[in-house]
mmCIF file of N, CA and C in Angstrom:
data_model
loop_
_atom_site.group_PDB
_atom_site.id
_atom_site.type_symbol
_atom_site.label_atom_id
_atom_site.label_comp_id
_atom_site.label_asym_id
_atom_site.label_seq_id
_atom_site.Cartn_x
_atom_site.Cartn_y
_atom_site.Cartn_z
ATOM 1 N N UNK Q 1 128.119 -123.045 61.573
ATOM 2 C CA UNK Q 1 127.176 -123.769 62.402
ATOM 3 C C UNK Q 1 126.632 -122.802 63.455
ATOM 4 N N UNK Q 2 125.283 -122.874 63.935
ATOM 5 C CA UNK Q 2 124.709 -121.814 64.437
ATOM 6 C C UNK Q 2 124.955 -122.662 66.244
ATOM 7 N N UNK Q 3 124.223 -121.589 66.835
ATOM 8 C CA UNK Q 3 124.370 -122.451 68.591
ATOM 9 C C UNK Q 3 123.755 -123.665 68.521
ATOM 10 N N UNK Q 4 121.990 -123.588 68.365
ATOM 11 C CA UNK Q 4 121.303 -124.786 68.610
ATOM 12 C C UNK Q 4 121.880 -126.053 67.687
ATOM 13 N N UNK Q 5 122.437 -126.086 66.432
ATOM 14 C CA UNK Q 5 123.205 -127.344 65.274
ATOM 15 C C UNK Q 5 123.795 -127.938 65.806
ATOM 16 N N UNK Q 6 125.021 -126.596 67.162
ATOM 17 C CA UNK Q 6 126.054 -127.363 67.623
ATOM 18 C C UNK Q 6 125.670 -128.084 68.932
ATOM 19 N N UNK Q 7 124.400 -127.436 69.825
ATOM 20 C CA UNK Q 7 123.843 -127.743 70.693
ATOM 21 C C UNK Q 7 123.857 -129.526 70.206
ATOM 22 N N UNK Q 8 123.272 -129.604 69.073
ATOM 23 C CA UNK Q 8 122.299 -130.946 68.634
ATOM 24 C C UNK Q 8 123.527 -131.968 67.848
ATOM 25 N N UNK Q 9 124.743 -130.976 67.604
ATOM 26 C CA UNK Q 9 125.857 -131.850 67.180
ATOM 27 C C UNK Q 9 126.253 -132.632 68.406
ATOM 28 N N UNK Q 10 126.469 -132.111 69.570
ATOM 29 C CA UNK Q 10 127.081 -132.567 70.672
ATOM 30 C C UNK Q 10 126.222 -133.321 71.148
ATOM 31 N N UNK Q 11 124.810 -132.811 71.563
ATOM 32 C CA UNK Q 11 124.333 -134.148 72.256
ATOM 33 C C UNK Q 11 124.128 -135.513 71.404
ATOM 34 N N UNK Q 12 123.901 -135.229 69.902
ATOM 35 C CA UNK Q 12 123.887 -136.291 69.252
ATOM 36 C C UNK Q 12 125.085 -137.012 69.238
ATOM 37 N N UNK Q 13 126.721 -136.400 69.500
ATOM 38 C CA UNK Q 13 127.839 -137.296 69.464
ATOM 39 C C UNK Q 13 127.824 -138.247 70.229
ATOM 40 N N UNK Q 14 127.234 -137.624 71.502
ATOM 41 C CA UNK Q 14 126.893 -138.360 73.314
ATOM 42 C C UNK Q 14 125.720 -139.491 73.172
ATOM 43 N N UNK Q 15 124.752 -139.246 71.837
ATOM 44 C CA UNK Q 15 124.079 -140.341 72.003
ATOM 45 C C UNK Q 15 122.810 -139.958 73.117
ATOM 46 N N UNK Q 16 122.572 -138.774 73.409
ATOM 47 C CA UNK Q 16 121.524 -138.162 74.702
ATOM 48 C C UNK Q 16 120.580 -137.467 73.825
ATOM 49 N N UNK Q 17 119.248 -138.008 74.539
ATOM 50 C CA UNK Q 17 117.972 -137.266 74.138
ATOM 51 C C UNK Q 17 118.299 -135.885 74.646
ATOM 52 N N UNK Q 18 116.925 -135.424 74.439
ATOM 53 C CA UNK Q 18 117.038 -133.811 74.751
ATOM 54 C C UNK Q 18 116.624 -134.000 76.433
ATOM 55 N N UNK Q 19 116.011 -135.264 76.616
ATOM 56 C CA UNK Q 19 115.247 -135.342 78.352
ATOM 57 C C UNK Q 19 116.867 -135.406 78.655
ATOM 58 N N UNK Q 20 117.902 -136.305 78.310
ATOM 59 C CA UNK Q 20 118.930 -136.765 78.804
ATOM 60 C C UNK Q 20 119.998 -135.263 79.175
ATOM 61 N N UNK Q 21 119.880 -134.459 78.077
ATOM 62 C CA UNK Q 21 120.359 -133.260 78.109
ATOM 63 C C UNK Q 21 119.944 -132.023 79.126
ATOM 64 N N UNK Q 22 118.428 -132.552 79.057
ATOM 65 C CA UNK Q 22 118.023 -131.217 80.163
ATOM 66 C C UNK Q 22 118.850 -131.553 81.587
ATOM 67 N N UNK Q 23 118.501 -133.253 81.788
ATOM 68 C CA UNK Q 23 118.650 -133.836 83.409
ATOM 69 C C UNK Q 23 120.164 -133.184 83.257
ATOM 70 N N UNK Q 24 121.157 -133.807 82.679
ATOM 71 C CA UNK Q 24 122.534 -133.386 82.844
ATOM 72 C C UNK Q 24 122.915 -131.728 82.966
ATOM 73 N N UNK Q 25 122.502 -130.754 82.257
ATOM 74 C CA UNK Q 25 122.793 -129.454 82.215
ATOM 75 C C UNK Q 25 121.794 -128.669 83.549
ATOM 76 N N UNK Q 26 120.723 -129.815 84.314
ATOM 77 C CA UNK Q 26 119.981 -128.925 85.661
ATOM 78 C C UNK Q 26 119.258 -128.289 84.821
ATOM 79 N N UNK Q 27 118.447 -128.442 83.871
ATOM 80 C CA UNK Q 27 117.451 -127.578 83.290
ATOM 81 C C UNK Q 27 116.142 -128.507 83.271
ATOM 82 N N UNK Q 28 115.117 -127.583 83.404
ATOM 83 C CA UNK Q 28 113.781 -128.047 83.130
ATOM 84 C C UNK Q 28 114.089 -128.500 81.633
ATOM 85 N N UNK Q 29 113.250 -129.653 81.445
ATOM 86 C CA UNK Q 29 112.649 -130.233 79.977
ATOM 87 C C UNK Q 29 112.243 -129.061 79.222
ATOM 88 N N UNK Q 30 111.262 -128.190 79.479
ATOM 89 C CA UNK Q 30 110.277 -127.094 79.015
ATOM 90 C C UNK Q 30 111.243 -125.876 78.281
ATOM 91 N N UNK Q 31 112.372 -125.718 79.258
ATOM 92 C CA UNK Q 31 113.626 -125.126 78.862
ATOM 93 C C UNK Q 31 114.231 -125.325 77.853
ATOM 94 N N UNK Q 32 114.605 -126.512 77.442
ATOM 95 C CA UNK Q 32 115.529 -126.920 76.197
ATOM 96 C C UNK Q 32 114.401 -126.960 75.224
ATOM 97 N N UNK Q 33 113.369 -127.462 75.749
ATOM 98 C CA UNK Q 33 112.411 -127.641 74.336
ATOM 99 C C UNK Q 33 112.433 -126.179 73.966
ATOM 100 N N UNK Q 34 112.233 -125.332 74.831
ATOM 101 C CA UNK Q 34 111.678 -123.861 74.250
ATOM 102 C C UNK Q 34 112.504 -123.394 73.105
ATOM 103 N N UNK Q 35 114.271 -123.741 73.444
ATOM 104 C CA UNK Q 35 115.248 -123.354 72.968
ATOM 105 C C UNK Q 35 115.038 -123.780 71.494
ATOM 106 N N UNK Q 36 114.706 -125.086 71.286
ATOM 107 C CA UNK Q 36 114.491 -126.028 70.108
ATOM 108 C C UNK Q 36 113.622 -125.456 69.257
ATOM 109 N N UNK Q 37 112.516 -125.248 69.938
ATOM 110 C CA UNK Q 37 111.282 -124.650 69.299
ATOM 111 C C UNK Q 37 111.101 -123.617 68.907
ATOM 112 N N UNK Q 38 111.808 -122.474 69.854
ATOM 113 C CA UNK Q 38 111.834 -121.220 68.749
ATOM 114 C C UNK Q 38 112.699 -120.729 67.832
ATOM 115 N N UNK Q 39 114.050 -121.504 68.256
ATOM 116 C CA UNK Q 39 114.703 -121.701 66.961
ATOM 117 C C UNK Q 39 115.628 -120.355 67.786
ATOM 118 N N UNK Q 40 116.066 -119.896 68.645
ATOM 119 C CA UNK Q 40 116.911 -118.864 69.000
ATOM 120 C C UNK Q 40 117.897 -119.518 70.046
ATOM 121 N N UNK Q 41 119.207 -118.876 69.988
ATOM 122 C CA UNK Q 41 120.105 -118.909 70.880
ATOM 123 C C UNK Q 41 119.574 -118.913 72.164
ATOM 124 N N UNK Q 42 119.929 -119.768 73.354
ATOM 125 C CA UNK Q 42 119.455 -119.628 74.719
ATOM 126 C C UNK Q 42 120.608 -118.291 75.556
ATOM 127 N N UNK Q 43 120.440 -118.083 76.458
ATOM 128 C CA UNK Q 43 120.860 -116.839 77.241
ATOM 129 C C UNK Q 43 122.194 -117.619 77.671
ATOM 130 N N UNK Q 44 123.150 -116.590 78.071
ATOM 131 C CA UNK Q 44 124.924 -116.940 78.125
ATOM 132 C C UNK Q 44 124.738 -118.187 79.866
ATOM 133 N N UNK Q 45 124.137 -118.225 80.505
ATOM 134 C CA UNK Q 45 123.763 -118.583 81.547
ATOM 135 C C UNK Q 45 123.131 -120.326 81.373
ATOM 136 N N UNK Q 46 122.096 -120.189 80.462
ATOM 137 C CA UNK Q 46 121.328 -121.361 79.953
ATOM 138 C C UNK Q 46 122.886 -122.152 79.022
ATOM 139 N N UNK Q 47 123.547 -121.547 78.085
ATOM 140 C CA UNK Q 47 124.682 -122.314 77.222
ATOM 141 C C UNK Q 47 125.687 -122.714 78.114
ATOM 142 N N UNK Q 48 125.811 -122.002 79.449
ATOM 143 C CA UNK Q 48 126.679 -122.358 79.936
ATOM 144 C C UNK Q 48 126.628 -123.661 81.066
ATOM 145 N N UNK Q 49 125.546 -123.830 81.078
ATOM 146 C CA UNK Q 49 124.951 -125.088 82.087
ATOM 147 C C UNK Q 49 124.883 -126.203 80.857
ATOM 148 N N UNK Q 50 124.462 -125.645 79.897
ATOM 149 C CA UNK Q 50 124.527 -126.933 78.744
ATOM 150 C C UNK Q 50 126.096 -127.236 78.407
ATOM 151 N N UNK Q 51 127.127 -126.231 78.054
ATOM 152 C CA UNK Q 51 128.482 -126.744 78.475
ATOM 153 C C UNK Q 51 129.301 -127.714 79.261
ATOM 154 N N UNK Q 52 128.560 -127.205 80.299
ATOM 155 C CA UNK Q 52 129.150 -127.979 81.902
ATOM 156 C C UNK Q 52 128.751 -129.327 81.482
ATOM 157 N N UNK Q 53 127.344 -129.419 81.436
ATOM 158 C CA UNK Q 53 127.087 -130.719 80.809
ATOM 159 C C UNK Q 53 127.702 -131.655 79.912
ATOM 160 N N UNK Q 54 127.841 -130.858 78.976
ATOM 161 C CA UNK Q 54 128.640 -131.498 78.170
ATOM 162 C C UNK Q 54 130.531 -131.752 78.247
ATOM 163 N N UNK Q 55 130.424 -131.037 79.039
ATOM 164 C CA UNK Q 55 132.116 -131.296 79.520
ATOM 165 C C UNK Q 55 133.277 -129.839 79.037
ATOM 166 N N UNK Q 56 132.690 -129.312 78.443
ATOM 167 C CA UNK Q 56 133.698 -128.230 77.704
ATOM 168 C C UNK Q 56 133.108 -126.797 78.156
ATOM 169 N N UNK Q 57 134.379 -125.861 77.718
ATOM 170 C CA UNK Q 57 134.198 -124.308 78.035
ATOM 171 C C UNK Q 57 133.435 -123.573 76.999
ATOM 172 N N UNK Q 58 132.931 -122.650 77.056
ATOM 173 C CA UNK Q 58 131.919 -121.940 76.531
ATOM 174 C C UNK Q 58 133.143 -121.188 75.227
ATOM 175 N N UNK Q 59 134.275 -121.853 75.183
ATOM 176 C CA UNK Q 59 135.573 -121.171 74.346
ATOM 177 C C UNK Q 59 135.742 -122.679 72.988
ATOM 178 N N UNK Q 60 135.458 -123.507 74.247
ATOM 179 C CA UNK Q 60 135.095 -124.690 73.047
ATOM 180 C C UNK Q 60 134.061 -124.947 72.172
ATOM 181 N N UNK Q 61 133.059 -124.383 72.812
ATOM 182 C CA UNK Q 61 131.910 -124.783 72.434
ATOM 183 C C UNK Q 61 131.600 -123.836 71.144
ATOM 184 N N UNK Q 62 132.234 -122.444 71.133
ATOM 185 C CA UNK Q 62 132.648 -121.323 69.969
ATOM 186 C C UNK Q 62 133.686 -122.044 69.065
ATOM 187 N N UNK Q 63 134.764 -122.987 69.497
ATOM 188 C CA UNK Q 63 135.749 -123.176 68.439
ATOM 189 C C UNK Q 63 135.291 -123.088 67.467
ATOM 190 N N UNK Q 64 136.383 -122.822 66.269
ATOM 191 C CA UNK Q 64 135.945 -123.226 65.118
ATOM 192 C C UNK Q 64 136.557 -124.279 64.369
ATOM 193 N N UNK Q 65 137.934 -124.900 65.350
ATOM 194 C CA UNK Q 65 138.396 -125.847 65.023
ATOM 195 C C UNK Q 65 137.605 -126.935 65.621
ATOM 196 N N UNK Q 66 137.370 -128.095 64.935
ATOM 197 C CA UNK Q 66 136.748 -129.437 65.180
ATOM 198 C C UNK Q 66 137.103 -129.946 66.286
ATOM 199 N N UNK Q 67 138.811 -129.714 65.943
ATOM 200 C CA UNK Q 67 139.622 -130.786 67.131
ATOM 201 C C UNK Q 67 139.538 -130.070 68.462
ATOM 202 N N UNK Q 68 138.895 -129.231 68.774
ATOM 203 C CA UNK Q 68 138.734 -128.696 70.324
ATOM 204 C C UNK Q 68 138.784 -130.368 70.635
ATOM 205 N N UNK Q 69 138.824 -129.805 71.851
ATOM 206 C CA UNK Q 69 138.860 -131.617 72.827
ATOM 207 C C UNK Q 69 137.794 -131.344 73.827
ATOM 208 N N UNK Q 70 136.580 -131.714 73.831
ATOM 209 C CA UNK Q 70 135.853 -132.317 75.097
ATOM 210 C C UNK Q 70 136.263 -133.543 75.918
ATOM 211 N N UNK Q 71 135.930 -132.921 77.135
ATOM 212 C CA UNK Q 71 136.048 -134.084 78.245
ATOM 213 C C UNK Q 71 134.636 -134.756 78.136
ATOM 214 N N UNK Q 72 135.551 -136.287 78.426
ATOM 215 C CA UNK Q 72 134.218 -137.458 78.462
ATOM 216 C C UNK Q 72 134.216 -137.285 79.935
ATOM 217 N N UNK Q 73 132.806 -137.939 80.307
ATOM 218 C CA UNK Q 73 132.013 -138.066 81.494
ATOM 219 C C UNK Q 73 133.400 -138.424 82.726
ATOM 220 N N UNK Q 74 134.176 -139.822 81.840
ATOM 221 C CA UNK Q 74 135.221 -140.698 82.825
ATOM 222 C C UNK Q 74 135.970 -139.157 83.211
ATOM 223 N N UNK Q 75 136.613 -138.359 81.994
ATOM 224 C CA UNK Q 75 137.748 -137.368 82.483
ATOM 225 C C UNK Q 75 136.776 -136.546 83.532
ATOM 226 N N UNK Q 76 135.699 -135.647 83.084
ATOM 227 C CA UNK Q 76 135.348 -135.048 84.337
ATOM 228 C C UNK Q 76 135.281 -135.347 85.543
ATOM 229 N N UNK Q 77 135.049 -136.792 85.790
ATOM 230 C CA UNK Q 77 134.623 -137.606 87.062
ATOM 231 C C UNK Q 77 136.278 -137.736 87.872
ATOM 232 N N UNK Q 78 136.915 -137.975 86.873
ATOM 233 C CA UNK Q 78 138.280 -137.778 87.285
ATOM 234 C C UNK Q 78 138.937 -136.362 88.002
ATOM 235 N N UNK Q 79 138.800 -135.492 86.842
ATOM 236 C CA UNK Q 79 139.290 -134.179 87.642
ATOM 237 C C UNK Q 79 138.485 -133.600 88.297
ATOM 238 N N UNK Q 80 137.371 -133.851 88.828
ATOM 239 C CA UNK Q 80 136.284 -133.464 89.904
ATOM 240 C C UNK Q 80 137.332 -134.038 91.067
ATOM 241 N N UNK Q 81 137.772 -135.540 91.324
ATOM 242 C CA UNK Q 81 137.660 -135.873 92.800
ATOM 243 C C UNK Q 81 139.581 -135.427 92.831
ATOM 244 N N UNK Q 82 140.451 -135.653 91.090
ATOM 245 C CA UNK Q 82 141.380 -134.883 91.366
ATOM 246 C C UNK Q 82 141.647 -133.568 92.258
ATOM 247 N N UNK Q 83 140.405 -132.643 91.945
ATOM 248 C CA UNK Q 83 140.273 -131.259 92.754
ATOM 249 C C UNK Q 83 140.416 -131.537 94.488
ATOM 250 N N UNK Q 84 139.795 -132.823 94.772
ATOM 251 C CA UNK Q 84 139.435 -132.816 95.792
ATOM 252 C C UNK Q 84 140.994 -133.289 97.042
ATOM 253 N N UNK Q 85 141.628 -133.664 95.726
ATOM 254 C CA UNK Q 85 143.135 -134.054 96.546
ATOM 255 C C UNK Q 85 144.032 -133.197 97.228
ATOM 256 N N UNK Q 86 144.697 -133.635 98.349
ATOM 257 C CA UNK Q 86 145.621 -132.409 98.674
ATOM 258 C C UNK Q 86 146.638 -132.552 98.090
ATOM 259 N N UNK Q 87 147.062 -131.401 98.059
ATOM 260 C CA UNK Q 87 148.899 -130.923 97.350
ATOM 261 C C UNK Q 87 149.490 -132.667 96.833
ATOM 262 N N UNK Q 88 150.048 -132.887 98.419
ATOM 263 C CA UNK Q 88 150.589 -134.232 98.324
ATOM 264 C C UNK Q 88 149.998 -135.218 97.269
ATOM 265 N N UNK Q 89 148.875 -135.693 97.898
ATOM 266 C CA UNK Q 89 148.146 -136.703 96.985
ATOM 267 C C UNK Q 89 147.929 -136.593 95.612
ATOM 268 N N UNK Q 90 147.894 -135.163 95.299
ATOM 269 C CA UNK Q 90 147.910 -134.964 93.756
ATOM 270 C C UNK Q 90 149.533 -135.300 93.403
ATOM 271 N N UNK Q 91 150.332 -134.847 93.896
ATOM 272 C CA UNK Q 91 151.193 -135.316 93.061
ATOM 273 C C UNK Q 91 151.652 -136.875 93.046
ATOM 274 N N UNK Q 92 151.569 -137.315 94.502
ATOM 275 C CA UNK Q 92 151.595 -138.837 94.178
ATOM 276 C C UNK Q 92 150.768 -139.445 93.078
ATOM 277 N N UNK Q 93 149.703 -138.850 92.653
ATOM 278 C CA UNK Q 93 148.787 -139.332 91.648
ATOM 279 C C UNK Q 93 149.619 -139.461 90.515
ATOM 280 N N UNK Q 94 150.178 -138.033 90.869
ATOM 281 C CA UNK Q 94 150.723 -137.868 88.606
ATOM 282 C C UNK Q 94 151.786 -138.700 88.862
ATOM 283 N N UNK Q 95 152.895 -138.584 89.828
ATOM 284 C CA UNK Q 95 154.055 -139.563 89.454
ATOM 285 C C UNK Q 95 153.607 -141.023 89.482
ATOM 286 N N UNK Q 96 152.709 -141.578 90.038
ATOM 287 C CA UNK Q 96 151.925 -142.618 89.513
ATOM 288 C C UNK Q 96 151.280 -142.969 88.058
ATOM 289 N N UNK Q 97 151.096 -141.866 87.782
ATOM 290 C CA UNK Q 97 150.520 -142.335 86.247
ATOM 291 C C UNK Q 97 151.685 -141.915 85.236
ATOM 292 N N UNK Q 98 152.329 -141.186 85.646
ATOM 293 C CA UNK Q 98 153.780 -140.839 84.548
ATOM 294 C C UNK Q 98 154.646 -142.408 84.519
ATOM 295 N N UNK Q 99 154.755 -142.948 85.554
ATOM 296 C CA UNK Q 99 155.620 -144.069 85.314
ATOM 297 C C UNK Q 99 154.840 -145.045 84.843
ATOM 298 N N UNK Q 100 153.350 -145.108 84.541
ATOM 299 C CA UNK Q 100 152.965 -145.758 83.558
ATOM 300 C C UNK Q 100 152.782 -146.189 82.270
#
């Protein structure tokens, strides 16, 4: 599978236009179309904002195993405000969800 297939595998898993894809990855519309249209790999910079977007590392996005694991929107949103916890509070978090 080439970049742009997997580009179009992923946003198609997500169910996102290409407008939906630009807004999420911070790219102009004109940008992704270009990518589409000429049919070439975008620059390590451009894949990597489309990554972020999509939730995974630029190591996933190379796998060649299927089962890589992307994060859904919920997990990122999660370990975003996780980051934001101190020491303490993070761990009260996990022993909170371990005894669940």
């Amino acid at each position: 599978m080439n970049v742009i297939e997997r580009i179009e595998d992923l946003r198609n898993r997500r169910g996102w236009t290409k407008y939906k894809l630009a807004e999420e990855a911070m790219l102009t519309y004109s940008t992704l179309s270009a990518i589409y249209s000429r049919a070439t790999p975008p620059k390590i910079e451009i894949l990597e904002m489309i990554c972020n977007a999509f939730g995974i590392t630029l190591a996933q996005f190379f796998a060649q195993n299927e089962e890589a694991q992307t994060v859904t929107e919920d997990e990122g949103e999660l370990l975003e405000l996780y980051r934001t916890l101190s020491l303490e509070k993070r761990l009260a978090l996990l022993t909170l969800l371990k005894n669940n």
